[in-house]
């Protein structure tokens, strides 16, 4: 049976039951009213005839006449007069004989006399031959004394007739009601089902549903999306690849091109001293992660054109196609004046925000002129973005602490844009963040984003706490979202990663060959043991602590002296900043001191290579080493750790990893250390050097499986899928147009 019909049948049955119950209640009530009415009439009649009754009480014939007077009402069957001794004094002819005085008296006061003070009328229903009668006994008082009582008997058949009529009406009324309710239910159910299916159809067609349907449809949509995501994961074996990312983009975002804004460009054209232009791949975790994503997605990367030959390599608008030889996306270079670079990049970004966000004990410096440049450069990039988009609702990925103001500036220029911002470094707690003179502006700027991503939940929490503390806003903790000036920003963790398999491995020789070539380069004996560190020369990386741990190792393990060397590839970074210059000198001095202590003959304990190294060289070193030590004092993620794992397809080599990196949360098979604790760190280095090959393999295999699965395509894919979901919601709520461009061309 169809549900609506089932409901109607249940409704009819329910109403039938209700009719029966109602008729019982109504009958009982009306019967009680009738009986009460008859008793009152009898009392009135007897009281009216009281004088005549008293006067004739002793003479039967006169008394009967007085009784006959009382029976003129057609409903009164008969009357009788009874004495206090319950003996009959007189009765009319119609009076039912079975109703003796004794029976009436016994009904009320069995076996008792009738004391004057207790006298009052009483009534009852009796069965007599021919049906039921109602008898009322009314006392007759003479002076103060009762002399007996008069019984008036009413015919009940008229009451029964009325009851039957009432019952009939009741049944008819309720029956009609039941029928009307059932028909109305069926019609309403049909109409709302039709409305519901129409709304679902509108939703599927991408139209806006009516407001009353939105809560239901939101749930339906979530469910469908979850199922689709699960199916997608099942169908593709769970691994994210460039192709899958591309498919995701075309399936969820109609193949839209993305625009990435990051300060650092993926390819830098530098003119060397010999006049030759070389292409440099900068040392930047951000570039490592995003470049493969851009190759997969196409679109435009807007960046600072920082290379000395960058302008010549680009067209007059600062654009060029990259990567060289495999052109798949546009690099749009934005030019900065030396003052802008000083204030925006070196100043506020790297002397202010960088130390503010990292717990590495370097004081942030906040200068108002740096802030002015920071604002100007963010504005400049916002204008560049405006020029690069090809629709009024583009997807823009804003990267890192250089562009905290950009999300809001983009929103002002393109109110319907989907802005995904990713903060690649830690976000400090609010006590720490509160020292920034422009904390409110920075928070407000970031809250122009549709989605704001961090590596870890703890950084999301810190950000939300900061907003809570410093801004007027609404925080939706269930959704992890902030609503500020009517704009929603979802705050989510998206731990970043690297491409898998790494593209650099294509050109890097097998492990044994790498080991041989690196050992030869470094002048190491074939049985030497080698540790490697790869970083920008940055105080957050704990390079000094790393060298001190090597020193402690050599102090504690004399057998490793002359045998174990640690090579540090240190790319000079932000060299215009005094703190970085100081670090450069300190690291060189520490390396020299350790070497002085332990080196002998051709042996060097620490080999410090302060220079930029291109990725193939870095990968050769990863492959040559017995261990890699990542000793960051504080790091959002640290992709060196993941690159080392990607390089080791021989499943050998040990990763020693600082607790204070985001990577340590994922790479639990690494030897985890506190880089400040030199005893612990040096013991971990020794353990790494002594680790049996089987154990190395087990650990490396597990970490490789994890990085393979949680690769950078997944990172980008998850953000884009979330963005797509958001866009669908916004489109449904009317913020975006229904029609998105199928193909796009870059604005001139
Ligand atoms: C960190 C930052 C990146 C930056 C990289 C290199 O990883 O999060 O945004 O690109 O350092 O620093 P640099 O100043 O040379 O770009």
XYZ file of C-alpha atoms and ligand atoms in Angstrom:
764
model
C 0.000 0.000 0.000
C 1.302 3.527 -0.846
C 2.326 5.523 2.239
C -0.321 8.220 1.712
C -3.076 5.638 1.403
C -1.780 3.826 4.444
C -1.900 7.079 6.324
C -5.485 7.777 5.176
C -6.693 4.320 6.276
C -5.050 4.782 9.657
C -6.689 8.180 9.897
C -10.180 6.754 9.163
C -9.741 3.956 11.724
C -8.488 6.434 14.283
C -11.438 8.722 13.697
C -13.905 5.764 13.988
C -12.442 4.935 17.371
C -12.648 8.573 18.327
C -16.325 8.677 17.233
C -17.184 5.708 19.421
C -15.391 7.198 22.452
C -17.025 10.579 21.866
C -20.522 9.076 21.543
C -20.073 7.196 24.852
C -19.022 10.383 26.615
C -21.802 12.441 25.008
C -24.485 9.846 25.847
C -23.423 9.619 29.466
C -23.358 13.355 29.856
C -26.724 13.985 28.219
C -28.334 11.127 30.205
C -27.062 12.705 33.439
C -28.478 16.073 32.344
C -31.899 14.556 31.552
C -32.088 12.727 34.855
C -31.133 15.819 36.788
C -33.744 17.746 34.824
C -36.461 15.195 35.661
C -35.614 15.298 39.339
C -35.824 19.098 39.395
C -39.206 19.065 37.635
C -40.533 16.494 40.111
C -39.309 18.552 43.071
C -40.949 21.684 41.654
C -44.242 19.909 40.978
C -44.424 18.331 44.481
C -43.461 21.559 46.186
C -46.261 23.362 44.244
C -48.778 20.762 45.348
C -47.507 20.524 48.919
C -50.514 22.175 50.607
C -53.064 19.967 48.868
C -50.985 16.883 49.572
C -50.681 17.692 53.285
C -54.366 18.534 53.499
C -55.453 15.233 51.909
C -52.729 13.017 53.313
C -55.128 11.020 55.471
C -57.844 10.472 52.783
C -56.847 8.105 50.016
C -59.329 9.227 47.356
C -58.553 12.945 47.856
C -54.891 12.209 47.966
C -55.126 10.237 44.663
C -56.843 13.230 43.066
C -53.986 15.460 44.226
C -51.560 12.937 42.729
C -53.463 12.911 39.412
C -52.986 16.685 39.310
C -49.233 16.043 39.391
C -49.280 13.728 36.359
C -50.542 16.214 33.784
C -47.108 16.450 32.182
C -47.168 13.870 29.354
C -43.774 12.513 30.336
C -44.962 11.646 33.869
C -46.230 8.085 33.900
C -47.693 8.024 37.374
C -47.416 9.157 40.987
C -47.672 7.540 44.404
C -47.718 8.798 48.010
C -45.819 6.798 50.629
C -45.742 7.175 54.402
C -42.674 7.356 56.600
C -43.374 3.710 57.429
C -42.903 2.999 53.684
C -46.542 2.034 53.341
C -48.529 3.127 50.272
C -51.022 5.932 50.961
C -52.367 6.399 47.447
C -51.337 6.031 43.762
C -52.549 6.908 40.291
C -53.727 4.099 38.007
C -50.710 4.317 35.660
C -48.231 4.103 38.519
C -46.061 0.939 37.872
C -47.005 -1.543 40.583
C -43.453 -3.048 40.901
C -42.200 0.269 42.255
C -43.427 -0.224 45.815
C -42.789 2.373 48.529
C -40.565 -0.113 50.255
C -38.415 -0.609 47.111
C -37.914 3.110 46.730
C -37.225 3.624 50.406
C -34.839 0.669 50.530
C -32.967 2.049 47.582
C -32.072 5.075 49.627
C -32.246 4.275 53.357
C -32.549 0.525 53.719
C -33.949 -0.440 57.112
C -34.020 3.104 58.499
C -36.647 5.580 59.477
C -36.607 8.998 57.837
C -35.342 11.604 60.311
C -36.605 15.071 59.345
C -33.164 16.687 59.006
C -32.027 14.069 56.465
C -34.982 14.471 54.123
C -34.271 15.496 50.590
C -35.318 14.300 47.157
C -33.675 11.323 45.533
C -34.056 9.579 42.229
C -33.092 6.446 40.439
C -33.688 4.467 37.233
C -35.638 1.226 37.484
C -36.430 -1.557 35.054
C -40.104 -2.378 34.909
C -42.065 -4.470 32.404
C -42.165 -2.361 29.208
C -38.787 -0.629 29.672
C -36.904 1.719 31.973
C -38.441 4.400 34.129
C -37.014 7.231 36.154
C -38.484 7.640 39.648
C -37.997 10.688 41.898
C -39.027 10.557 45.544
C -39.782 13.991 47.045
C -40.396 14.314 50.799
C -43.663 15.907 52.021
C -43.187 18.042 55.119
C -46.009 19.202 57.346
C -44.833 21.883 59.765
C -41.454 20.581 60.836
C -42.438 16.962 60.464
C -42.095 14.642 57.443
C -45.299 12.850 56.822
C -44.080 10.770 53.877
C -42.906 11.169 50.290
C -44.369 11.422 46.846
C -42.939 9.380 43.989
C -43.148 10.751 40.453
C -42.317 8.238 37.706
C -41.065 9.537 34.347
C -41.093 7.642 31.091
C -37.518 7.258 29.775
C -38.347 6.248 26.212
C -38.213 9.846 24.949
C -34.675 10.116 26.379
C -33.678 6.979 24.525
C -35.125 8.366 21.315
C -33.181 11.570 21.690
C -30.022 9.643 22.460
C -30.391 7.568 19.316
C -30.813 10.718 17.213
C -27.767 12.366 18.813
C -25.662 9.248 18.229
C -26.667 9.214 14.577
C -25.681 12.843 14.129
C -22.413 12.306 15.904
C -21.446 9.336 13.749
C -22.351 11.236 10.611
C -20.388 14.333 11.656
C -17.272 12.398 12.632
C -17.523 10.211 9.538
C -17.643 13.280 7.365
C -14.716 14.771 9.272
C -12.681 11.571 8.828
C -13.345 11.510 5.124
C -12.478 15.183 4.695
C -9.252 14.795 6.698
C -8.193 11.709 4.724
C -8.814 13.376 1.373
C -7.014 16.569 2.468
C -4.036 14.503 3.659
C -3.826 12.658 0.372
C -3.970 15.871 -1.630
C -1.416 17.641 0.617
C 0.942 14.652 0.461
C 0.716 14.558 -3.339
C 1.322 18.294 -3.639
C 4.274 18.380 -1.244
C 5.823 15.307 -2.904
C 5.518 17.028 -6.252
C 7.018 20.219 -4.747
C 9.867 18.236 -3.199
C 10.704 16.468 -6.463
C 10.521 19.773 -8.345
C 12.949 21.328 -5.852
C 15.320 18.383 -6.208
C 15.162 18.788 -9.982
C 15.917 22.506 -9.619
C 18.875 21.664 -7.389
C 20.253 19.137 -9.874
C 19.852 21.706 -12.664
C 21.844 24.165 -10.507
C 18.904 26.510 -9.938
C 18.095 28.216 -6.668
C 15.646 26.275 -4.467
C 12.950 28.044 -2.463
C 14.029 29.068 1.057
C 11.807 26.582 2.910
C 13.478 23.682 1.086
C 17.042 24.805 1.646
C 17.724 23.058 4.987
C 16.598 19.675 3.589
C 18.404 20.160 0.335
C 21.603 21.104 2.118
C 21.539 17.742 3.898
C 20.749 15.890 0.694
C 23.563 17.680 -1.085
C 26.067 16.879 1.673
C 25.112 13.257 1.511
C 25.410 13.125 -2.265
C 28.780 14.838 -2.157
C 30.069 12.489 0.512
C 28.942 9.479 -1.470
C 30.468 10.902 -4.647
C 33.760 11.572 -2.856
C 33.818 8.047 -1.445
C 33.019 6.571 -4.835
C 35.717 8.672 -6.429
C 38.246 7.503 -3.846
C 37.251 3.864 -4.366
C 37.302 4.049 -8.128
C 40.784 5.526 -8.291
C 42.396 3.366 -5.633
C 42.752 6.386 -3.313
C 45.981 7.732 -4.864
C 46.005 11.305 -6.020
C 47.838 11.966 -9.284
C 48.182 15.046 -11.536
C 45.510 13.526 -13.769
C 43.135 13.023 -10.884
C 43.671 16.607 -9.770
C 42.932 17.756 -13.330
C 39.771 15.599 -13.373
C 38.705 17.025 -10.037
C 39.113 20.514 -11.363
C 37.054 19.812 -14.450
C 34.406 17.780 -12.622
C 33.940 20.033 -9.623
C 34.981 23.396 -10.966
C 33.993 23.150 -14.618
C 37.674 23.103 -15.623
C 38.280 26.611 -14.358
C 41.816 27.902 -14.438
C 43.203 28.787 -11.071
C 45.235 31.859 -10.286
C 47.928 31.381 -7.647
C 49.517 34.343 -5.924
C 52.804 33.645 -4.143
C 55.669 35.986 -3.545
C 58.318 33.498 -4.655
C 58.284 32.564 -8.333
C 58.928 28.967 -9.417
C 61.517 29.928 -12.055
C 64.009 32.747 -11.586
C 66.071 34.038 -14.501
C 69.464 35.163 -13.205
C 72.258 36.749 -15.166
C 75.554 35.243 -14.045
C 78.817 37.198 -13.888
C 79.798 35.763 -17.270
C 76.698 37.355 -18.785
C 74.895 34.035 -19.259
C 71.259 33.809 -18.150
C 70.554 30.768 -15.989
C 67.278 29.372 -14.787
C 67.174 28.872 -11.019
C 64.719 26.751 -9.058
C 64.521 28.602 -5.741
C 64.901 26.850 -2.402
C 61.365 27.201 -1.094
C 59.021 24.659 0.385
C 56.167 26.641 -1.078
C 57.570 26.357 -4.592
C 58.352 22.659 -4.114
C 54.720 22.024 -3.259
C 52.899 24.338 -5.640
C 54.823 23.967 -8.854
C 53.599 20.417 -9.585
C 50.067 21.532 -8.714
C 50.235 24.342 -11.257
C 51.580 21.996 -13.896
C 48.581 19.770 -13.317
C 45.982 22.535 -13.140
C 47.243 25.117 -15.640
C 46.303 28.723 -14.961
C 48.496 31.579 -13.819
C 51.091 32.008 -11.078
C 51.416 35.651 -10.051
C 54.762 36.282 -8.311
C 57.435 38.832 -7.664
C 59.854 38.938 -10.584
C 62.986 38.898 -8.433
C 65.613 37.587 -10.847
C 68.173 39.881 -12.450
C 67.158 38.651 -15.931
C 63.469 38.145 -15.234
C 62.259 41.167 -17.195
C 64.053 40.095 -20.370
C 62.605 36.602 -20.163
C 59.008 37.860 -19.906
C 56.779 39.794 -22.331
C 55.919 43.463 -21.827
C 53.141 42.482 -19.411
C 55.536 40.395 -17.340
C 54.134 37.099 -18.635
C 55.846 33.952 -19.861
C 54.894 30.338 -20.282
C 56.574 27.818 -18.001
C 58.056 25.283 -17.288
C 60.597 25.762 -20.048
C 60.190 23.002 -22.614
C 56.933 21.720 -21.078
C 54.926 24.956 -21.110
C 51.691 24.348 -19.234
C 50.930 27.486 -17.245
C 51.558 31.209 -17.222
C 53.986 32.923 -14.890
C 52.997 36.554 -14.380
C 55.804 38.571 -12.870
C 55.049 41.637 -10.797
C 57.859 44.160 -10.524
C 58.778 45.737 -7.203
C 60.954 48.779 -6.643
C 63.972 48.353 -4.298
C 62.084 50.349 -1.641
C 59.025 48.139 -1.981
C 61.177 44.999 -1.784
C 62.924 46.347 1.287
C 59.762 47.336 3.152
C 57.410 44.589 1.974
C 59.690 41.544 1.641
C 62.670 42.076 3.909
C 60.878 44.344 6.339
C 57.353 43.471 7.315
C 57.250 39.945 5.838
C 60.610 38.657 7.035
C 61.617 40.838 9.957
C 58.068 41.221 11.261
C 55.713 38.366 10.440
C 58.259 35.553 9.996
C 59.760 35.827 13.522
C 56.290 36.633 14.930
C 54.955 33.288 13.705
C 57.972 31.118 14.566
C 59.096 30.298 18.067
C 62.803 30.686 17.328
C 63.641 33.461 19.772
C 64.252 36.188 17.233
C 62.456 39.423 18.020
C 60.052 40.678 15.380
C 60.700 44.196 14.127
C 57.692 46.312 13.177
C 58.321 49.524 11.268
C 55.459 51.685 10.071
C 57.125 52.391 6.737
C 57.450 48.628 6.159
C 53.748 48.331 6.883
C 53.013 51.040 4.326
C 55.008 49.137 1.688
C 53.338 45.897 2.686
C 49.926 47.467 2.071
C 51.033 48.979 -1.240
C 52.521 45.747 -2.536
C 49.459 43.741 -1.518
C 47.401 46.294 -3.467
C 49.715 45.960 -6.455
C 49.246 42.184 -6.453
C 45.481 42.583 -6.086
C 45.483 44.703 -9.249
C 47.631 42.131 -11.025
C 45.179 39.398 -10.032
C 42.325 41.504 -11.387
C 44.156 41.622 -14.721
C 44.799 37.879 -14.802
C 41.291 36.562 -14.127
C 38.904 35.731 -16.913
C 35.599 35.739 -15.054
C 34.010 37.653 -12.208
C 33.943 34.561 -10.000
C 37.446 33.098 -10.378
C 39.269 30.725 -8.042
C 42.289 32.400 -6.513
C 44.847 30.685 -4.319
C 46.671 33.188 -2.118
C 49.881 31.896 -0.558
C 51.604 32.707 2.688
C 52.382 35.525 5.053
C 53.469 37.975 2.352
C 49.822 38.458 1.395
C 47.754 38.724 4.544
C 45.877 41.758 3.177
C 45.354 40.371 -0.302
C 42.240 38.206 0.299
C 40.167 41.228 1.336
C 41.612 43.387 -1.434
C 40.665 40.723 -3.974
C 37.191 40.474 -2.478
C 36.794 44.247 -2.884
C 37.728 43.991 -6.547
C 35.994 40.671 -7.260
C 33.195 40.176 -4.718
C 32.195 36.824 -6.207
C 35.679 35.285 -6.279
C 36.485 32.120 -4.342
C 39.648 32.981 -2.436
C 41.564 30.083 -0.897
C 44.391 31.305 1.289
C 47.082 28.999 2.598
C 49.366 30.090 5.410
C 52.556 28.033 5.006
C 54.072 28.857 8.370
C 52.771 28.373 11.939
C 50.134 30.725 13.358
C 51.065 31.952 16.852
C 48.846 31.950 19.915
C 46.932 35.169 20.532
C 49.194 36.403 23.297
C 52.078 36.312 20.886
C 50.107 37.516 17.872
C 48.740 40.405 19.947
C 52.120 42.194 19.897
C 51.738 42.956 16.185
C 50.669 46.603 15.831
C 48.556 45.720 12.763
C 47.031 42.542 14.107
C 43.428 43.678 13.449
C 44.186 44.668 9.854
C 45.967 41.363 9.248
C 43.074 39.330 10.637
C 40.545 41.389 8.710
C 42.592 40.997 5.529
C 42.748 37.223 5.863
C 39.032 37.048 6.583
C 38.419 38.153 3.010
C 39.197 34.496 2.166
C 36.519 31.924 1.478
C 38.780 29.198 2.885
C 41.818 29.764 5.066
C 44.166 26.805 5.381
C 46.928 25.955 7.810
C 49.085 22.850 8.121
C 47.694 21.824 11.485
C 44.556 22.099 13.576
C 46.535 23.829 16.323
C 47.254 26.735 13.971
C 43.574 26.902 12.971
C 42.683 27.052 16.662
C 45.249 29.780 17.317
C 43.869 31.809 14.425
C 40.261 31.450 15.565
C 41.268 32.365 19.121
C 43.010 35.486 17.781
C 39.885 36.495 15.860
C 37.807 35.862 18.953
C 40.086 38.044 21.007
C 40.739 40.960 18.692
C 37.823 41.275 16.264
C 34.061 41.731 16.381
C 32.933 38.590 14.644
C 30.896 35.427 14.988
C 32.722 32.146 15.382
C 31.021 28.948 14.331
C 33.094 26.361 16.175
C 31.110 23.455 14.803
C 31.900 24.440 11.220
C 35.331 25.865 12.087
C 34.316 29.091 10.465
C 34.408 32.814 11.146
C 31.692 35.211 10.044
C 33.067 38.704 9.824
C 31.220 41.643 8.260
C 28.781 39.154 6.737
C 31.552 37.138 5.040
C 32.108 33.481 5.901
C 35.631 32.080 6.116
C 36.125 28.369 6.660
C 39.297 27.708 8.650
C 40.662 24.228 7.895
C 43.852 22.173 8.280
C 45.395 20.973 5.001
C 48.828 19.454 5.715
C 50.956 20.190 2.661
C 53.153 17.661 0.906
C 55.260 17.017 -2.188
C 54.593 15.531 -5.605
C 54.684 11.759 -5.716
C 56.697 10.352 -7.353
C 59.074 13.273 -7.357
C 59.758 14.629 -10.848
C 63.410 15.233 -9.928
C 64.035 11.516 -9.558
C 63.670 11.060 -13.319
C 67.098 12.631 -13.885
C 68.880 11.427 -10.748
C 71.096 8.311 -11.014
C 70.466 5.188 -8.895
C 71.378 5.271 -5.198
C 74.732 3.506 -5.491
C 75.853 5.883 -8.212
C 74.732 8.915 -6.234
C 76.589 7.652 -3.186
C 79.744 7.083 -5.202
C 79.624 10.511 -6.838
C 78.829 12.401 -3.629
C 81.505 10.513 -1.675
C 83.994 11.344 -4.391
C 82.972 15.029 -4.360
C 83.359 15.208 -0.588
C 86.567 13.147 -0.503
C 85.039 10.486 1.765
C 86.357 6.969 2.157
C 84.014 4.279 0.757
C 83.228 3.000 4.294
C 82.524 6.475 5.651
C 79.146 7.314 7.167
C 77.340 10.407 5.953
C 74.594 12.566 7.401
C 72.887 15.278 5.369
C 71.035 18.496 6.129
C 69.332 20.624 3.477
C 67.981 24.063 4.313
C 67.857 27.709 3.587
C 70.189 29.461 5.985
C 67.416 30.432 8.351
C 67.421 30.678 12.137
C 64.195 28.663 12.357
C 65.925 25.606 10.898
C 68.129 24.916 13.923
C 71.289 24.548 11.820
C 73.532 25.633 14.680
C 71.868 23.146 17.049
C 72.297 20.462 14.375
C 76.034 21.029 14.246
C 76.261 21.059 18.000
C 74.507 17.683 18.044
C 77.131 16.356 15.612
C 79.835 17.716 17.888
C 78.228 15.991 20.903
C 78.039 12.743 18.918
C 81.750 12.866 18.162
C 82.519 13.666 21.795
C 80.484 10.711 23.013
C 81.382 8.183 20.292
C 85.104 8.344 19.594
C 84.751 5.372 17.223
C 82.821 7.586 14.822
C 85.530 10.243 14.673
C 87.233 10.108 11.319
C 84.342 8.032 9.982
C 81.166 10.085 10.309
C 80.751 13.353 8.445
C 77.791 15.652 8.246
C 77.208 17.631 5.067
C 75.019 20.693 5.248
C 73.635 22.157 2.022
C 72.760 25.677 3.129
C 71.144 27.991 0.610
C 71.793 31.644 1.426
C 68.491 33.304 2.191
C 67.193 36.830 2.906
C 70.799 37.967 3.130
C 69.908 41.648 3.418
C 68.515 41.022 6.911
C 71.033 41.410 9.781
C 69.736 38.340 11.670
C 70.413 36.190 8.608
C 73.884 37.661 8.143
C 74.605 36.914 11.786
C 73.368 33.341 11.386
C 75.537 32.882 8.316
C 78.580 33.876 10.311
C 77.650 31.844 13.394
C 77.063 28.670 11.418
C 80.372 29.072 9.592
C 82.158 29.677 12.888
C 80.574 26.659 14.599
C 81.437 24.407 11.659
C 85.006 25.663 11.669
C 85.354 25.137 15.414
C 84.023 21.557 15.256
C 86.256 20.746 12.333
C 89.201 22.129 14.209
C 88.379 19.855 17.131
C 87.822 16.630 15.257
C 89.288 16.836 11.780
C 92.492 15.103 10.932
C 94.142 14.473 7.611
C 91.522 14.819 4.899
C 88.668 14.125 7.375
C 86.124 16.873 8.038
C 83.419 16.307 10.612
C 81.153 19.034 9.216
C 81.073 19.949 5.556
C 79.240 23.228 5.147
C 78.225 24.066 1.595
C 76.845 27.569 1.670
C 75.412 27.942 -1.822
C 72.246 27.493 -3.779
C 71.927 23.896 -4.951
C 69.611 22.907 -7.730
C 67.149 20.104 -6.919
C 69.011 17.326 -8.824
C 72.075 17.953 -6.638
C 69.959 18.003 -3.501
C 68.368 14.678 -4.496
C 71.800 13.149 -5.151
C 72.814 14.079 -1.613
C 69.606 12.676 -0.133
C 70.346 9.396 -1.900
C 73.984 9.297 -0.873
C 73.429 9.785 2.845
C 72.949 7.312 5.696
C 70.762 9.748 7.542
C 69.052 13.079 7.100
C 68.689 15.351 10.105
C 65.879 17.953 10.079
C 66.336 19.977 13.253
C 63.928 22.902 12.830
C 63.217 24.846 15.997
C 59.732 25.544 14.627
C 58.393 24.707 11.174
C 54.889 24.690 9.682
C 55.538 21.422 7.833
C 59.116 21.006 6.463
C 59.203 19.391 3.060
C 62.905 18.448 3.234
C 61.835 15.527 5.439
C 59.327 14.379 2.813
C 61.765 14.913 -0.063
C 64.375 12.739 1.658
C 61.773 9.970 1.899
C 60.795 10.425 -1.751
C 64.457 10.176 -2.781
C 64.996 6.861 -0.978
C 63.418 4.353 -3.309
C 66.062 1.887 -2.018
C 64.120 1.990 1.294
C 67.322 2.742 3.198
C 68.451 5.774 5.166
C 67.128 7.120 8.463
C 65.234 10.340 9.032
C 65.967 12.132 12.303
C 63.229 14.706 12.711
C 62.530 17.573 15.095
C 59.361 17.356 17.195
C 58.691 20.958 16.274
C 57.912 20.403 12.619
C 54.474 19.774 11.168
C 56.012 16.757 9.414
C 56.673 15.060 12.786
C 52.880 14.689 13.225
C 52.718 12.506 10.121
C 56.121 10.800 9.882
C 55.956 8.802 13.067
C 58.536 6.242 11.891
C 61.260 8.892 11.887
C 63.518 9.182 14.951
C 61.889 12.107 16.656
C 64.036 14.505 18.693
C 64.057 17.777 20.536
C 66.775 19.688 18.651
C 67.560 21.774 21.738
C 68.423 18.610 23.675
C 71.868 17.852 22.309
C 72.212 14.584 24.253
C 68.948 13.267 22.864
C 69.678 14.484 19.338
C 73.217 13.038 19.272
C 71.942 9.720 20.678
C 69.331 9.616 17.888
C 72.048 10.268 15.297
C 74.086 7.358 16.689
C 70.986 5.133 16.727
C 70.375 6.065 13.098
C 73.928 5.141 12.116
C 73.687 1.800 13.913
C 70.181 0.929 12.733
C 69.984 -2.504 11.046
C 69.062 -2.427 7.368
C 65.813 -4.318 7.984
C 64.607 -1.749 10.456
C 65.618 1.062 8.124
C 63.600 -0.614 5.381
C 60.511 -1.084 7.568
C 60.514 2.521 8.706
C 61.250 3.942 5.279
C 58.617 1.771 3.617
C 55.927 2.952 6.022
C 56.846 6.612 5.550
C 57.005 6.262 1.770
C 53.517 4.762 1.737
C 52.240 7.673 3.774
C 53.828 10.391 1.637
C 52.701 8.604 -1.542
C 49.125 8.715 -0.332
C 49.150 12.132 1.296
C 50.886 13.847 -1.588
C 50.542 17.423 -2.788
C 47.876 16.548 -5.366
C 45.685 15.383 -2.528
C 46.455 18.584 -0.613
C 45.384 20.741 -3.545
C 42.515 18.433 -4.476
C 40.978 18.624 -1.015
C 41.106 22.405 -1.010
C 39.633 22.630 -4.490
C 36.845 20.170 -3.677
C 36.025 22.215 -0.575
C 36.062 25.351 -2.704
C 33.760 23.713 -5.242
C 31.334 22.758 -2.502
C 31.397 26.311 -1.218
C 30.792 27.702 -4.690
C 27.818 25.413 -5.170
C 26.378 26.626 -1.889
C 27.023 30.237 -2.749
C 25.524 29.772 -6.175
C 22.440 28.282 -4.603
C 22.189 31.155 -2.211
C 22.429 33.506 -5.168
C 25.934 34.882 -4.842
C 27.331 33.363 -8.011
C 25.890 33.204 -11.470
C 24.654 29.886 -12.713
C 26.661 29.877 -15.886
C 30.358 29.480 -15.562
C 32.574 29.866 -18.597
C 33.375 26.570 -20.312
C 36.645 27.823 -21.627
C 38.689 30.753 -20.539
C 41.236 33.005 -22.086
C 43.727 35.159 -20.272
C 43.028 38.839 -20.109
C 45.463 41.047 -21.973
C 59.199 29.519 3.525
C 58.015 30.360 3.181
C 57.865 30.534 1.699
C 59.157 31.028 1.109
C 60.291 30.115 1.509
C 61.598 30.610 0.976
O 58.988 28.225 3.108
O 56.856 29.784 3.714
O 56.852 31.428 1.387
O 59.076 31.096 -0.280
O 60.331 30.042 2.908
O 61.837 31.889 1.433
P 62.085 33.083 0.435
O 62.071 34.284 1.298
O 63.408 32.823 -0.199
O 60.993 33.063 -0.553
